[in-house]
Coordinates of C-alpha atoms and ligand atoms in Angstrom, one line a residue:
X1 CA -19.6 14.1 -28.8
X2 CA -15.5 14.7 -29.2
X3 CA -13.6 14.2 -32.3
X4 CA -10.5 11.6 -31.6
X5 CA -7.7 10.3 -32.9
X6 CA -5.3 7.5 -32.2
X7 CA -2.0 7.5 -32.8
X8 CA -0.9 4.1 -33.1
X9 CA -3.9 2.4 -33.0
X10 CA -2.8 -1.0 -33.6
X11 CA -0.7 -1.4 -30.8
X12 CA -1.3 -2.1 -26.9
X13 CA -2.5 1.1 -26.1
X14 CA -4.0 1.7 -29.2
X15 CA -6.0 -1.4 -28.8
X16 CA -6.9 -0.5 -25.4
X17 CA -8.4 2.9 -26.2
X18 CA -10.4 1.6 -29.3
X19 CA -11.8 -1.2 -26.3
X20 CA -13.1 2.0 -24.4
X21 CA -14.2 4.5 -27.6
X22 CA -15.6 1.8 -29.1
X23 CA -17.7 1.0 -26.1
X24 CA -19.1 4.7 -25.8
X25 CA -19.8 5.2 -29.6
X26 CA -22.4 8.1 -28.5
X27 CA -19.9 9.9 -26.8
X28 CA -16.6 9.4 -29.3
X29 CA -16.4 10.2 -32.5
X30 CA -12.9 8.6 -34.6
X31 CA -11.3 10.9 -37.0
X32 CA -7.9 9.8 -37.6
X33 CA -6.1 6.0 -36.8
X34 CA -2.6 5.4 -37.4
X35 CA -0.4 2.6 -37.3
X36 CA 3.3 1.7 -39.2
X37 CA 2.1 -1.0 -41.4
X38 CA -0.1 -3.7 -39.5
X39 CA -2.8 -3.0 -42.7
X40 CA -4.9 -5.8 -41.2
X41 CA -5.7 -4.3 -38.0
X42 CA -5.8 -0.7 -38.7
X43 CA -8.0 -1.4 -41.6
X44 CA -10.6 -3.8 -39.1
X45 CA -10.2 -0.5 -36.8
X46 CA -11.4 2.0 -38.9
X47 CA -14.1 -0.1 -40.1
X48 CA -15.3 -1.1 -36.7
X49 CA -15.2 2.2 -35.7
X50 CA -16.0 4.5 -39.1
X51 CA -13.2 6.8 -39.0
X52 CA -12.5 9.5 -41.5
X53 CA -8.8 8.3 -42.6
X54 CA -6.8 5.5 -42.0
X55 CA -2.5 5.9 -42.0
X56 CA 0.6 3.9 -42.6
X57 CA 3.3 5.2 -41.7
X58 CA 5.2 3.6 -43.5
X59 CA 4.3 4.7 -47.3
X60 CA 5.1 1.1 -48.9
X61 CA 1.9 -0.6 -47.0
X62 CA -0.3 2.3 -48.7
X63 CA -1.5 -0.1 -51.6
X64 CA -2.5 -2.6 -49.4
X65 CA -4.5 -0.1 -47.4
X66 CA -6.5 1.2 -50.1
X67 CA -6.8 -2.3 -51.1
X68 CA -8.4 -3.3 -47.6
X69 CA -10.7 0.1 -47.7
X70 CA -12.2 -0.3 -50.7
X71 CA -15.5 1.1 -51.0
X72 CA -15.7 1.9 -47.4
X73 CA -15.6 5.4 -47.7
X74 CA -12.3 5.7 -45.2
X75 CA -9.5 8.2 -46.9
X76 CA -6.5 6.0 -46.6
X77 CA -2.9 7.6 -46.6
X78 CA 1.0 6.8 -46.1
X79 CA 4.3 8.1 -45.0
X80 CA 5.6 9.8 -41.7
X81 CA 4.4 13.5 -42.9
X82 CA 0.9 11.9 -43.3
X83 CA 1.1 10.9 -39.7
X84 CA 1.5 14.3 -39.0
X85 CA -1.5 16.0 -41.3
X86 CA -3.7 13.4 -39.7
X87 CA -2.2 14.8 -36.1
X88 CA -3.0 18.1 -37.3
X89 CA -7.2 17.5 -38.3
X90 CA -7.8 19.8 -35.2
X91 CA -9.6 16.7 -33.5
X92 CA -10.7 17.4 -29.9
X93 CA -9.1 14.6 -28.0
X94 CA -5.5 12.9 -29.4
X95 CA -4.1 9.5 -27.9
X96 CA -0.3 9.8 -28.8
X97 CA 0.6 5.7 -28.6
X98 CA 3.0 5.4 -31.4
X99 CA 6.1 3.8 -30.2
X100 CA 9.5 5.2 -29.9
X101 CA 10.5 8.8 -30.6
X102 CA 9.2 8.3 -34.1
X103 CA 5.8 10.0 -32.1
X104 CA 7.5 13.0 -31.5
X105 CA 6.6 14.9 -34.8
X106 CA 2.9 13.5 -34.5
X107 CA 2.7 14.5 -30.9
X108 CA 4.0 18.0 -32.0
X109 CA 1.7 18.1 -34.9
X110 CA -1.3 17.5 -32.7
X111 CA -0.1 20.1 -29.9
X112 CA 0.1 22.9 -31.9
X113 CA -3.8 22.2 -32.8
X114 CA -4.4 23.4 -29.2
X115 CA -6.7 20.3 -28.2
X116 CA -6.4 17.6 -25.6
X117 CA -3.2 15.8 -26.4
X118 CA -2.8 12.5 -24.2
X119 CA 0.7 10.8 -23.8
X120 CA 1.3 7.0 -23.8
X121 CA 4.4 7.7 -26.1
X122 CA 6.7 8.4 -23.3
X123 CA 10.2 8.6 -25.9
X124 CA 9.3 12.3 -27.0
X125 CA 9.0 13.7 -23.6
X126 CA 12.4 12.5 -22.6
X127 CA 14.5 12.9 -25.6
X128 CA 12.5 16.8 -26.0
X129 CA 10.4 17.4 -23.1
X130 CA 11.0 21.0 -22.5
X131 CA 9.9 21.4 -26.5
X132 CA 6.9 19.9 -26.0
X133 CA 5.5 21.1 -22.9
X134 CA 6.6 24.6 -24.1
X135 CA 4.7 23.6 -27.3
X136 CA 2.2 22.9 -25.2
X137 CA 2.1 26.3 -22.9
X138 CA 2.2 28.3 -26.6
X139 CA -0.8 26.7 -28.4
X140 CA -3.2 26.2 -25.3
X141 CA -3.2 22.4 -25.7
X142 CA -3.8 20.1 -22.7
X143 CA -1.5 17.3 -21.7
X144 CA -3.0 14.5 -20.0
X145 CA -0.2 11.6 -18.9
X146 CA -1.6 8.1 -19.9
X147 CA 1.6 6.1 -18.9
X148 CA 0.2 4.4 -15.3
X149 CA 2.5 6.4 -13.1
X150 CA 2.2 9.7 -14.8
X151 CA -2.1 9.4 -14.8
X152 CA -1.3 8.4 -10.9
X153 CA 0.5 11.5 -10.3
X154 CA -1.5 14.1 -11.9
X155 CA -4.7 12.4 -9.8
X156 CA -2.7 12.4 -6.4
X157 CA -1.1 16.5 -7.1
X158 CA -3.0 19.1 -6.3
X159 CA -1.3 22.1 -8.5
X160 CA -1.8 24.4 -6.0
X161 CA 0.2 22.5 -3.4
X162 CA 3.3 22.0 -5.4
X163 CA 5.4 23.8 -3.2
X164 CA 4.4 21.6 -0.5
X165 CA 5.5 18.3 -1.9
X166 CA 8.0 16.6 -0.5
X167 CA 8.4 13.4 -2.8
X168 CA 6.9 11.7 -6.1
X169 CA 7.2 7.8 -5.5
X170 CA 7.1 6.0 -8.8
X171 CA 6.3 2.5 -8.3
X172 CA 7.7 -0.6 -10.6
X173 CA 7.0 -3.8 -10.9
X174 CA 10.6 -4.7 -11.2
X175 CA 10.0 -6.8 -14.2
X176 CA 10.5 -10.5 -15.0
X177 CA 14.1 -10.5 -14.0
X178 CA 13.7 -8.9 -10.4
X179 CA 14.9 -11.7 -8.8
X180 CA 17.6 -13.2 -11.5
X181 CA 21.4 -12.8 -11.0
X182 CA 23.6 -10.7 -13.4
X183 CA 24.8 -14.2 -14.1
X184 CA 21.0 -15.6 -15.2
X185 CA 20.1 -12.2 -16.7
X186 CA 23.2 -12.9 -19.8
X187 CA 20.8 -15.2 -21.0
X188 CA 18.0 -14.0 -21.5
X189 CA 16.2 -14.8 -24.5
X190 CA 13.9 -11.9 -26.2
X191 CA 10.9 -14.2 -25.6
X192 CA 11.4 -14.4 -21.5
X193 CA 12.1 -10.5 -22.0
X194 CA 8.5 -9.6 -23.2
X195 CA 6.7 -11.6 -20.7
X196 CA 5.9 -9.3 -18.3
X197 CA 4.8 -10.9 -14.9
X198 CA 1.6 -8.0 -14.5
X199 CA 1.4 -5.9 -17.8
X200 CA 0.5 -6.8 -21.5
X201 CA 2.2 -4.6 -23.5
X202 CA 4.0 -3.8 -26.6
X203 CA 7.5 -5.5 -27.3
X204 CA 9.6 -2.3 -26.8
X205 CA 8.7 -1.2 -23.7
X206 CA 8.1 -5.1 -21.9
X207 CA 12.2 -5.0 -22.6
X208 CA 12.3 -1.7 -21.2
X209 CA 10.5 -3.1 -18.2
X210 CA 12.9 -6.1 -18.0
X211 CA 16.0 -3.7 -17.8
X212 CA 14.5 -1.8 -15.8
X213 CA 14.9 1.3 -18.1
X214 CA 11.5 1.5 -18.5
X215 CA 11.3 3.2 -14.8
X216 CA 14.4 5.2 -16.0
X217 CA 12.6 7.0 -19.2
X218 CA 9.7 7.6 -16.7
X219 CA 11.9 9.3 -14.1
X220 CA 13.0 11.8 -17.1
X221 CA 9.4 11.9 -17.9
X222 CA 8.0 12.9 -14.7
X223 CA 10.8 14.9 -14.2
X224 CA 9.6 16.7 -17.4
X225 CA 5.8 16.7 -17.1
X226 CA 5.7 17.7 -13.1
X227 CA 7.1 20.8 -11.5
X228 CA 9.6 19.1 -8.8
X229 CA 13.2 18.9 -9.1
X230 CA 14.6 15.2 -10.1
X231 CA 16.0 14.5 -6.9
X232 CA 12.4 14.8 -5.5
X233 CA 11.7 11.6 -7.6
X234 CA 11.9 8.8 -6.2
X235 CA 11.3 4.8 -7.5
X236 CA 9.9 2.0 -5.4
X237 CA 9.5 -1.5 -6.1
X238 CA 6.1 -2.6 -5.6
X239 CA 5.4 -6.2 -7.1
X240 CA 1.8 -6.2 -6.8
X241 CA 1.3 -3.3 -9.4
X242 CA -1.7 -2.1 -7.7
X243 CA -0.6 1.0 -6.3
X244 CA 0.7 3.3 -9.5
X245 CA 2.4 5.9 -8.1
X246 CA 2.5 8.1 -5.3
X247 CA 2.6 11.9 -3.8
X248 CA 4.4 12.6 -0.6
X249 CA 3.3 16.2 1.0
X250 CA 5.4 18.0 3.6
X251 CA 2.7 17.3 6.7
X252 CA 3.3 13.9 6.2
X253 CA 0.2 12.7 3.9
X254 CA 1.3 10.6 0.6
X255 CA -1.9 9.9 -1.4
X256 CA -1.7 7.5 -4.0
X257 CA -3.8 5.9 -7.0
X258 CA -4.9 2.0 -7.0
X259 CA -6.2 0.5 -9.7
X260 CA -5.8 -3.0 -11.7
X261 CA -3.2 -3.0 -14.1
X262 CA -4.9 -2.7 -17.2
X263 CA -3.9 0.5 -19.2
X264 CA -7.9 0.9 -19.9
X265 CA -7.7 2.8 -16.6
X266 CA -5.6 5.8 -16.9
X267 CA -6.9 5.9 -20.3
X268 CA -10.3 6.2 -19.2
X269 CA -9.5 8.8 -16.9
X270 CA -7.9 11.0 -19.9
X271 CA -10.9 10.1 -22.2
X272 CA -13.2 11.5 -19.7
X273 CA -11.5 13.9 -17.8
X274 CA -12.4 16.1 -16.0
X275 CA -15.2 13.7 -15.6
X276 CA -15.2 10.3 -14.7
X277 CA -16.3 7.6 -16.8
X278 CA -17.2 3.5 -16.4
X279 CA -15.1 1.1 -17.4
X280 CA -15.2 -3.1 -18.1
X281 CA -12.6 -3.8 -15.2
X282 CA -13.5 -5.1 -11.6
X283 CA -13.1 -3.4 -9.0
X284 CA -10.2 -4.3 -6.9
X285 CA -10.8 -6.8 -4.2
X286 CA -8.5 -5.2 -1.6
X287 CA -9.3 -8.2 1.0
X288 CA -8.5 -11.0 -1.8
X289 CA -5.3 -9.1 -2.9
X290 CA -4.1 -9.1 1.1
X291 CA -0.8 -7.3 1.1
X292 CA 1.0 -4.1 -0.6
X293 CA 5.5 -4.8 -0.7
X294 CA 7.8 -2.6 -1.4
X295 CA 11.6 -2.6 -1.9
X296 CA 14.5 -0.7 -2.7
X297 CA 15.4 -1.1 -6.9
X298 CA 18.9 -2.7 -7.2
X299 CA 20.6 -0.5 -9.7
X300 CA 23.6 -2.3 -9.8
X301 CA 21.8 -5.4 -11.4
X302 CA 19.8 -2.7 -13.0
X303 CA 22.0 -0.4 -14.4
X304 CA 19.7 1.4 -16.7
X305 CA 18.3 3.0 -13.5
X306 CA 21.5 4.9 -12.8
X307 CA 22.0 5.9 -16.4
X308 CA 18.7 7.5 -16.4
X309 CA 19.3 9.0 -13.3
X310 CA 22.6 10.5 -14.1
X311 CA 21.1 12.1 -17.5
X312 CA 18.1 13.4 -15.7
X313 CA 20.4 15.2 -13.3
X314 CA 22.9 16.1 -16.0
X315 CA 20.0 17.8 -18.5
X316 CA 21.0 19.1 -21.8
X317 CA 21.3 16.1 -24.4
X318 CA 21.6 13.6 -22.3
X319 CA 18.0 12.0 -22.1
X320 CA 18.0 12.1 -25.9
X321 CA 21.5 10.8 -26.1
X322 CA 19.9 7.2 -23.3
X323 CA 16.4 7.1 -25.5
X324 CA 18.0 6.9 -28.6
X325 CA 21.1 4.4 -27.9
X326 CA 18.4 2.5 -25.7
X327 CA 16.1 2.7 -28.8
X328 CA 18.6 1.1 -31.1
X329 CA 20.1 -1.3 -28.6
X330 CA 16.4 -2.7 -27.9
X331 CA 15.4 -3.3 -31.0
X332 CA 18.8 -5.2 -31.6
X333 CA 17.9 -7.4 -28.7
X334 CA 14.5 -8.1 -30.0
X335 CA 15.9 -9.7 -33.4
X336 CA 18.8 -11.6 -31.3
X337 CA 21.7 -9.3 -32.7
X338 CA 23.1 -9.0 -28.7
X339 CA 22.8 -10.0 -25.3
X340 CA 20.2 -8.9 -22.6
X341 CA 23.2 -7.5 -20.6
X342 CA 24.4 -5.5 -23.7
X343 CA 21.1 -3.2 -23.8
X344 CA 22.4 -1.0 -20.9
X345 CA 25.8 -1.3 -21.7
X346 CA 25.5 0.4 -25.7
X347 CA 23.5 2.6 -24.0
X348 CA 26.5 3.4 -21.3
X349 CA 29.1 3.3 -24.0
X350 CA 27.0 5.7 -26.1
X351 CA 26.9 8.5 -23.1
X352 CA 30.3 8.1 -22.4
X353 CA 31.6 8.5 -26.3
X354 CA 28.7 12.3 -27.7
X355 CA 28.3 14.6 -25.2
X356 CA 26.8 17.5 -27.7
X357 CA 25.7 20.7 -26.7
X358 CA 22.2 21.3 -24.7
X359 CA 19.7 20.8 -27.8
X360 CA 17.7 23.9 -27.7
X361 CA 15.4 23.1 -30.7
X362 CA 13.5 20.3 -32.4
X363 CA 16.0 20.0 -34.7
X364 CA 19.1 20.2 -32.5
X365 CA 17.2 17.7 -30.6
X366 CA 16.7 15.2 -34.1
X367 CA 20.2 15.8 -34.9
X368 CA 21.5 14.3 -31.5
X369 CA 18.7 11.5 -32.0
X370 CA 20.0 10.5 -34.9
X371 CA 24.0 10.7 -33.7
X372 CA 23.0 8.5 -31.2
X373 CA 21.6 6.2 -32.7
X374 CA 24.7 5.5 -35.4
X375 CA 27.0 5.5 -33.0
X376 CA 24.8 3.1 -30.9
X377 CA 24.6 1.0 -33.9
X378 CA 28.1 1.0 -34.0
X379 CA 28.5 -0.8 -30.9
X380 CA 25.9 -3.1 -31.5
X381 CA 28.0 -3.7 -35.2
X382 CA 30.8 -4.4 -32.8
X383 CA 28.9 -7.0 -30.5
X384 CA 27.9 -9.1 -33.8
X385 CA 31.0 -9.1 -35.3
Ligands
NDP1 P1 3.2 -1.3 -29.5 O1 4.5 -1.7 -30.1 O2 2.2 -2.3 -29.1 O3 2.4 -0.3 -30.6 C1 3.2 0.7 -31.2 C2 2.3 1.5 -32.2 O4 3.1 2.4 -32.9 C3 1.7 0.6 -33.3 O5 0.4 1.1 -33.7 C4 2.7 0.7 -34.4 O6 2.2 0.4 -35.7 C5 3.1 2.2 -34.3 N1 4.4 2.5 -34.9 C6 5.5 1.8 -34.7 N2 6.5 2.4 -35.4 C7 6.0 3.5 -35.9 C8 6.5 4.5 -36.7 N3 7.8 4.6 -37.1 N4 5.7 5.5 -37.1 C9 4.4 5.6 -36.8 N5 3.8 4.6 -36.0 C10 4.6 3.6 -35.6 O7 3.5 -0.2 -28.4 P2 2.7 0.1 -27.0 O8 1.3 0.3 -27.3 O9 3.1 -0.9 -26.0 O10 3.4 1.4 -26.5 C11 3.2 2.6 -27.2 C12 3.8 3.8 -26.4 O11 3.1 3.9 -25.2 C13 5.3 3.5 -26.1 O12 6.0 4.8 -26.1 C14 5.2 3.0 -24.6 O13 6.4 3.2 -23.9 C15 4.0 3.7 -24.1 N6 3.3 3.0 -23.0 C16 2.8 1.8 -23.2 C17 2.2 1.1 -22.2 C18 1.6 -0.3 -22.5 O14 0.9 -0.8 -21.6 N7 1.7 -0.9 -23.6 C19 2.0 1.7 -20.9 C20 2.6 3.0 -20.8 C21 3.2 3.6 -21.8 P3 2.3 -1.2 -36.3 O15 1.3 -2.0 -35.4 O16 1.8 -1.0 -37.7 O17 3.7 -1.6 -36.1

């Protein structure tokens, strides 16, 4: 029996891993949920699943909490420093799936507990992914990559061959706009922008998908959860989605991970490891699915590629600087302050105008967060105006 909790329980992957713990109640035992304020579904959740304490981030939606967990039993609490006691219960197995790199103090929180930390929440590890893996390294927690690429990865390297790999291949859909001009792409509503052609996911990171910065945040993240330089990192379009990533060695073998695109499976394979355990989804009918493509990304239609690429190579603030103006500028999309177009370029003007010192510290790190995102805001001030 293992002791869990779920950051961000109410969203996609959230959801997801409830499916699976809640299927295997004799193996999984929920201590914390947590969600920002959707009281309905967090509540249901921690019902359904008789956890210890229920969380709002934010602190306003506590009243209503209490209010839904009425004689239930379930401790119910509020506030972002909440979010990070319940982090820090000591349970065995974490899912970090809070949104944004408003998980990074959570994911922090539950590292330094030493248990199994696993990492949907892909912000944190680009805007502070030397932190955290260091945090990691100090308090003998284990990091388990849930993001379909990452989980791919750590299945296909072999840690003791590292210094025979020649390439990690990151595959990517390409998103709902892979075949739109610049021209079509201006117009994009947020609706079009969330409809992603083989994932259902949360709002943030479908428009991530659809710029294509999506693949960019997990180039920094690769870059900061495997051993290999960035320029051995290299993206793919592959439409299907069935292949997730991919490890090239030098003698000329690349192994790679197939699965359907349902999060439940790399989730599985972190709730389980280093076992194996079953899960709902078919198996893949290889015959019925035919053919595997793959292309070349177009990074001038896709600019957000080259901007993550350039602030992988560059280090030092830079990832922070790209999450947090790509942060802002999304959620400005998403309530029709600017266009489409406009995400990458805040996020381009914003690199161009801060170029801080190398953060060395969580703090430093915040700090430049948070300079980002005014000035980010600026712009996007600028486009309403
Ligand atoms: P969702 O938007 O569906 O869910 C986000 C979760 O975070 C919700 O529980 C939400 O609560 C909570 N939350 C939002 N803001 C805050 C905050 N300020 N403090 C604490 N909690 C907060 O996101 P996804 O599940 O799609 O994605 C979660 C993370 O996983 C992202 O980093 C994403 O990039 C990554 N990821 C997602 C994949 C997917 O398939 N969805 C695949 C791979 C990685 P509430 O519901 O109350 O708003």
């Amino acid at each position: 029996m293992r002791t869990v909790n779920i950051l961000g329980a109410t969203g996609s992957v959230g959801t997801s891993t409830l499916d699976l713990v809640e299927r295997a109640p004799e193996a999984f035992r929920v201590r914390a949920l947590t969600a920002n304020c959707d009281v309905t579904r967090l509540a249901a959740a921690a019902i359904r699943t008789n956890a210890e304490l229920a969380v709002v981030a934010d602190e306003r939606c506590l009243g209503e909490l209490r209010a839904a967990l009425a004689g239930t039993g379930i401790a119910a609490t509020g506030g972002a420093a909440a979010v990070c006691e319940a982090a820090a219960n000591g349970a065995d197995w974490t899912m970090g799936a809070i949104v944004g790199c408003a998980g990074l103090r959570p994911t922090l929180a539950a590292i330094e507990q030493g248990g199994t930390v696993v990492l949907a929440n892909k912000e944190p590890l680009v805007s502070a992914g030397a932190i955290i893996t260091a945090a990691a390294t100090q308090h003998g927690a284990t990091l388990l990559p849930a993001d379909s690429e990452h989980n791919a990865i750590f299945q296909c390297l072999d840690p003791a061959q590292i210094a025979r790999v020649r390439r990690i291949i990151l595959t990517a859909s390409g998103g709902p706009f892979r075949d739109w001009s610049l021209e079509a792409m201006a117009a994009v509503t947020p609706a079009q922008a969330v409809a992603h052609p083989n994932w259902s996911m949360g709002a943030k990171i479908s428009v991530d998908s659809a710029t294509m910065m999506n693949k960019g945040l997990e180039l920094i993240e690769a870059a900061a959860l495997f051993p290999v330089r960035p320029d051995q990192i290299e993206i793919v379009i592959h439409r299907q989605s069935v292949i997730h990533s991919m490890v090239d060695y030098v003698d000329g073998s690349m192994l790679a991970q197939l699965g359907p695109s349902d999060m439940r499976v790399p989730i599985a394979h972190c709730l389980a490891w280093p076992d194996r355990m079953a899960t709902p989804m078919a198996p893949l009918d290889l015959v019925k699915l035919g053919r595997l493509d793959f292309e070349e990304p177009d990074s001038e239609r896709f600019s957000a590629l080259s901007l993550a690429r350039s602030a992988v190579d560059a280090g030092g603030a830079r990832p922070a600087i790209l999450n947090a103006s790509n942060e802002v500028a999304v959620a400005a999309f998403l309530a029709g302050a600017i266009g489409f177009l406009e995400i990458a370029a805040i996020v381009d003007d914003t690199l161009q105008r801060y170029d801080p010192a190398a953060p060395e510290t969580l703090d430093a790190v915040l700090h430049v967060d948070g300079e980002a995102r005014r000035m980010a805001g600026e712009r996007v001030k600028d486009c309403v105006a």
